[in-house]
Amino acid sequence: MLFLHLPTFLLHITALYAPNDDAERRDFFTAVEERVLEHIPSDNTNNLPVLHLLMGDMNCIDSPAIDKVGGRQDTGTAGSLELLSLSSSLDCTDVFRYHFPNTISTTWRQGTIGTRIDRVFLSSTLAASSSFSTISPTLSDHD
């Protein structure tokens, strides 16, 4: 976790690499949520808003209909409820989904199967002022 003190807000940055195992991933997101919430600075003397950037390989998807191509549609979502709890507790939104709510997209591929497991979440106020979002395949170890 990293806090950047900017002129008008504090930016809290968290980079994650979630486990591949379903049970471990659920526990991981729950533990991250607890840890992040306990480390938000309470000594913010300038009363600046704390905004969040949460990003990484989440190893799960929210919606097989738009976050997955090929393979079984009943797999890949384990941990998504815990990730939703984490992002909601930070008032963050999936920036790609904010701009492209129905676009089918993937960041990991193996043969004919692809999933969008690399994700970027941003505080809702920042997401609303963002103009574009993409995850470049050259920045991922998933191609």
PDB file of C-alpha atoms in Angstrom:
ATOM      1  CA  MET A   1       0.000   0.000   0.000  1.00  0.00           C
ATOM      2  CA  LEU A   2       1.170   3.476  -0.829  1.00  0.00           C
ATOM      3  CA  PHE A   3      -0.252   6.871   0.093  1.00  0.00           C
ATOM      4  CA  LEU A   4       0.507   9.841  -2.126  1.00  0.00           C
ATOM      5  CA  HIS A   5      -0.179  13.278  -0.669  1.00  0.00           C
ATOM      6  CA  LEU A   6      -1.474  15.386  -3.549  1.00  0.00           C
ATOM      7  CA  PRO A   7      -2.576  19.036  -3.329  1.00  0.00           C
ATOM      8  CA  THR A   8      -6.302  18.286  -3.125  1.00  0.00           C
ATOM      9  CA  PHE A   9      -6.502  14.680  -1.899  1.00  0.00           C
ATOM     10  CA  LEU A  10      -4.587  11.677  -0.582  1.00  0.00           C
ATOM     11  CA  LEU A  11      -4.296   8.865  -3.109  1.00  0.00           C
ATOM     12  CA  HIS A  12      -4.144   5.405  -1.597  1.00  0.00           C
ATOM     13  CA  ILE A  13      -2.680   2.878  -4.058  1.00  0.00           C
ATOM     14  CA  THR A  14      -2.982  -0.874  -3.563  1.00  0.00           C
ATOM     15  CA  ALA A  15      -1.588  -3.402  -6.040  1.00  0.00           C
ATOM     16  CA  LEU A  16      -2.808  -6.990  -5.701  1.00  0.00           C
ATOM     17  CA  TYR A  17      -2.015 -10.413  -7.051  1.00  0.00           C
ATOM     18  CA  ALA A  18      -4.844 -12.654  -5.854  1.00  0.00           C
ATOM     19  CA  PRO A  19      -4.336 -16.409  -5.366  1.00  0.00           C
ATOM     20  CA  ASN A  20      -5.502 -18.898  -8.002  1.00  0.00           C
ATOM     21  CA  ASP A  21      -7.212 -21.137  -5.440  1.00  0.00           C
ATOM     22  CA  ASP A  22     -10.901 -20.233  -4.943  1.00  0.00           C
ATOM     23  CA  ALA A  23     -10.975 -20.496  -1.119  1.00  0.00           C
ATOM     24  CA  GLU A  24      -7.624 -18.750  -0.715  1.00  0.00           C
ATOM     25  CA  ARG A  25      -8.808 -15.930  -3.025  1.00  0.00           C
ATOM     26  CA  ARG A  26     -11.974 -15.358  -0.971  1.00  0.00           C
ATOM     27  CA  ASP A  27      -9.930 -15.195   2.246  1.00  0.00           C
ATOM     28  CA  PHE A  28      -7.339 -12.970   0.554  1.00  0.00           C
ATOM     29  CA  PHE A  29      -9.864 -10.285  -0.465  1.00  0.00           C
ATOM     30  CA  THR A  30     -11.446 -10.355   3.003  1.00  0.00           C
ATOM     31  CA  ALA A  31      -8.034  -9.920   4.638  1.00  0.00           C
ATOM     32  CA  VAL A  32      -7.050  -7.137   2.214  1.00  0.00           C
ATOM     33  CA  GLU A  33     -10.275  -5.266   2.988  1.00  0.00           C
ATOM     34  CA  GLU A  34      -9.595  -5.429   6.732  1.00  0.00           C
ATOM     35  CA  ARG A  35      -5.973  -4.361   6.314  1.00  0.00           C
ATOM     36  CA  VAL A  36      -6.723  -1.494   3.926  1.00  0.00           C
ATOM     37  CA  LEU A  37      -9.475  -0.092   6.114  1.00  0.00           C
ATOM     38  CA  GLU A  38      -7.295  -0.155   9.228  1.00  0.00           C
ATOM     39  CA  HIS A  39      -4.455   1.672   7.433  1.00  0.00           C
ATOM     40  CA  ILE A  40      -6.415   4.630   6.086  1.00  0.00           C
ATOM     41  CA  PRO A  41      -4.726   7.550   7.849  1.00  0.00           C
ATOM     42  CA  SER A  42      -6.601   8.990  10.794  1.00  0.00           C
ATOM     43  CA  ASP A  43      -4.139  11.865  11.204  1.00  0.00           C
ATOM     44  CA  ASN A  44      -5.225  13.648   8.041  1.00  0.00           C
ATOM     45  CA  THR A  45      -4.613  17.130   9.464  1.00  0.00           C
ATOM     46  CA  ASN A  46      -5.602  18.899   6.245  1.00  0.00           C
ATOM     47  CA  ASN A  47      -8.904  17.020   6.095  1.00  0.00           C
ATOM     48  CA  LEU A  48      -8.165  15.998   2.521  1.00  0.00           C
ATOM     49  CA  PRO A  49     -10.361  13.329   0.971  1.00  0.00           C
ATOM     50  CA  VAL A  50      -8.764   9.892   0.699  1.00  0.00           C
ATOM     51  CA  LEU A  51      -9.235   8.445  -2.778  1.00  0.00           C
ATOM     52  CA  HIS A  52      -8.254   4.954  -3.838  1.00  0.00           C
ATOM     53  CA  LEU A  53      -6.599   3.151  -6.724  1.00  0.00           C
ATOM     54  CA  LEU A  54      -6.881  -0.637  -6.435  1.00  0.00           C
ATOM     55  CA  MET A  55      -5.387  -2.668  -9.252  1.00  0.00           C
ATOM     56  CA  GLY A  56      -3.888  -5.973 -10.195  1.00  0.00           C
ATOM     57  CA  ASP A  57      -4.490  -9.568 -11.146  1.00  0.00           C
ATOM     58  CA  MET A  58      -7.702 -10.402  -9.291  1.00  0.00           C
ATOM     59  CA  ASN A  59      -7.880 -13.968 -10.692  1.00  0.00           C
ATOM     60  CA  CYS A  60     -11.683 -13.773 -10.774  1.00  0.00           C
ATOM     61  CA  ILE A  61     -14.415 -12.252 -12.887  1.00  0.00           C
ATOM     62  CA  ASP A  62     -17.729 -10.635 -12.038  1.00  0.00           C
ATOM     63  CA  SER A  63     -19.831 -11.596 -15.024  1.00  0.00           C
ATOM     64  CA  PRO A  64     -19.080 -14.598 -17.238  1.00  0.00           C
ATOM     65  CA  ALA A  65     -21.343 -13.089 -19.910  1.00  0.00           C
ATOM     66  CA  ILE A  66     -18.998 -10.118 -20.499  1.00  0.00           C
ATOM     67  CA  ASP A  67     -15.770 -11.007 -18.664  1.00  0.00           C
ATOM     68  CA  LYS A  68     -15.218 -14.458 -20.179  1.00  0.00           C
ATOM     69  CA  VAL A  69     -15.120 -16.083 -23.587  1.00  0.00           C
ATOM     70  CA  GLY A  70     -15.041 -19.839 -24.130  1.00  0.00           C
ATOM     71  CA  GLY A  71     -14.882 -22.476 -21.432  1.00  0.00           C
ATOM     72  CA  ARG A  72     -17.526 -23.190 -18.830  1.00  0.00           C
ATOM     73  CA  GLN A  73     -19.650 -20.198 -17.898  1.00  0.00           C
ATOM     74  CA  ASP A  74     -20.162 -21.494 -14.343  1.00  0.00           C
ATOM     75  CA  THR A  75     -16.507 -20.995 -13.302  1.00  0.00           C
ATOM     76  CA  GLY A  76     -14.253 -18.034 -12.572  1.00  0.00           C
ATOM     77  CA  THR A  77     -16.409 -15.996 -10.204  1.00  0.00           C
ATOM     78  CA  ALA A  78     -15.110 -17.351  -6.863  1.00  0.00           C
ATOM     79  CA  GLY A  79     -13.935 -14.341  -4.865  1.00  0.00           C
ATOM     80  CA  SER A  80     -15.958 -11.800  -6.832  1.00  0.00           C
ATOM     81  CA  LEU A  81     -18.336 -11.129  -3.908  1.00  0.00           C
ATOM     82  CA  GLU A  82     -15.399 -10.494  -1.561  1.00  0.00           C
ATOM     83  CA  LEU A  83     -13.762  -8.247  -4.184  1.00  0.00           C
ATOM     84  CA  LEU A  84     -17.051  -6.376  -4.531  1.00  0.00           C
ATOM     85  CA  SER A  85     -17.125  -5.882  -0.758  1.00  0.00           C
ATOM     86  CA  LEU A  86     -13.560  -4.532  -0.836  1.00  0.00           C
ATOM     87  CA  SER A  87     -14.194  -2.160  -3.729  1.00  0.00           C
ATOM     88  CA  SER A  88     -17.524  -1.019  -2.258  1.00  0.00           C
ATOM     89  CA  SER A  89     -16.006  -0.320   1.151  1.00  0.00           C
ATOM     90  CA  LEU A  90     -13.529   2.003  -0.609  1.00  0.00           C
ATOM     91  CA  ASP A  91     -16.250   3.513  -2.833  1.00  0.00           C
ATOM     92  CA  CYS A  92     -14.353   2.277  -5.884  1.00  0.00           C
ATOM     93  CA  THR A  93     -15.611   1.313  -9.288  1.00  0.00           C
ATOM     94  CA  ASP A  94     -14.134  -0.892 -11.999  1.00  0.00           C
ATOM     95  CA  VAL A  95     -12.921   1.844 -14.374  1.00  0.00           C
ATOM     96  CA  PHE A  96     -13.130  -0.307 -17.494  1.00  0.00           C
ATOM     97  CA  ARG A  97     -16.734  -1.298 -16.701  1.00  0.00           C
ATOM     98  CA  TYR A  98     -17.559   2.332 -15.881  1.00  0.00           C
ATOM     99  CA  HIS A  99     -16.643   3.339 -19.437  1.00  0.00           C
ATOM    100  CA  PHE A 100     -17.589   0.106 -21.218  1.00  0.00           C
ATOM    101  CA  PRO A 101     -20.444  -1.479 -19.220  1.00  0.00           C
ATOM    102  CA  ASN A 102     -21.372  -4.137 -21.783  1.00  0.00           C
ATOM    103  CA  THR A 103     -18.153  -4.684 -23.730  1.00  0.00           C
ATOM    104  CA  ILE A 104     -16.856  -8.233 -23.818  1.00  0.00           C
ATOM    105  CA  SER A 105     -13.172  -8.052 -22.971  1.00  0.00           C
ATOM    106  CA  THR A 106     -10.389 -10.310 -21.708  1.00  0.00           C
ATOM    107  CA  THR A 107      -6.884  -9.800 -20.313  1.00  0.00           C
ATOM    108  CA  TRP A 108      -5.875 -13.473 -19.990  1.00  0.00           C
ATOM    109  CA  ARG A 109      -6.116 -16.088 -22.726  1.00  0.00           C
ATOM    110  CA  GLN A 110      -5.304 -19.757 -22.976  1.00  0.00           C
ATOM    111  CA  GLY A 111      -6.329 -21.340 -26.238  1.00  0.00           C
ATOM    112  CA  THR A 112      -9.986 -20.533 -26.857  1.00  0.00           C
ATOM    113  CA  ILE A 113     -10.674 -19.381 -23.268  1.00  0.00           C
ATOM    114  CA  GLY A 114     -10.210 -15.784 -22.129  1.00  0.00           C
ATOM    115  CA  THR A 115     -11.098 -13.860 -18.975  1.00  0.00           C
ATOM    116  CA  ARG A 116     -10.825 -10.259 -17.742  1.00  0.00           C
ATOM    117  CA  ILE A 117      -8.970 -10.896 -14.481  1.00  0.00           C
ATOM    118  CA  ASP A 118      -6.630  -7.891 -14.581  1.00  0.00           C
ATOM    119  CA  ARG A 119      -8.635  -5.023 -13.156  1.00  0.00           C
ATOM    120  CA  VAL A 120      -8.326  -1.380 -12.125  1.00  0.00           C
ATOM    121  CA  PHE A 121     -10.668   0.109  -9.523  1.00  0.00           C
ATOM    122  CA  LEU A 122     -10.742   3.825  -8.831  1.00  0.00           C
ATOM    123  CA  SER A 123     -12.638   5.972  -6.345  1.00  0.00           C
ATOM    124  CA  SER A 124     -16.004   6.794  -7.884  1.00  0.00           C
ATOM    125  CA  THR A 125     -15.291  10.528  -7.945  1.00  0.00           C
ATOM    126  CA  LEU A 126     -12.094   9.951  -9.947  1.00  0.00           C
ATOM    127  CA  ALA A 127     -13.729   7.382 -12.231  1.00  0.00           C
ATOM    128  CA  ALA A 128     -16.415   9.919 -13.083  1.00  0.00           C
ATOM    129  CA  SER A 129     -13.774  12.405 -14.220  1.00  0.00           C
ATOM    130  CA  SER A 130     -11.696   9.858 -16.154  1.00  0.00           C
ATOM    131  CA  SER A 131     -12.027   9.845 -19.909  1.00  0.00           C
ATOM    132  CA  PHE A 132     -10.603   6.511 -21.059  1.00  0.00           C
ATOM    133  CA  SER A 133      -9.593   3.153 -19.662  1.00  0.00           C
ATOM    134  CA  THR A 134      -7.761   0.223 -21.160  1.00  0.00           C
ATOM    135  CA  ILE A 135      -5.430  -2.511 -20.008  1.00  0.00           C
ATOM    136  CA  SER A 136      -2.625  -2.895 -22.490  1.00  0.00           C
ATOM    137  CA  PRO A 137      -1.654  -6.493 -23.196  1.00  0.00           C
ATOM    138  CA  THR A 138       2.001  -5.455 -23.096  1.00  0.00           C
ATOM    139  CA  LEU A 139       1.612  -4.720 -19.383  1.00  0.00           C
ATOM    140  CA  SER A 140       0.190  -8.116 -18.516  1.00  0.00           C
ATOM    141  CA  ASP A 141       1.804 -11.499 -18.027  1.00  0.00           C
ATOM    142  CA  HIS A 142      -1.348 -13.117 -19.346  1.00  0.00           C
ATOM    143  CA  ASP A 143      -0.742 -13.175 -23.096  1.00  0.00           C
TER     144      ASP A 143
END
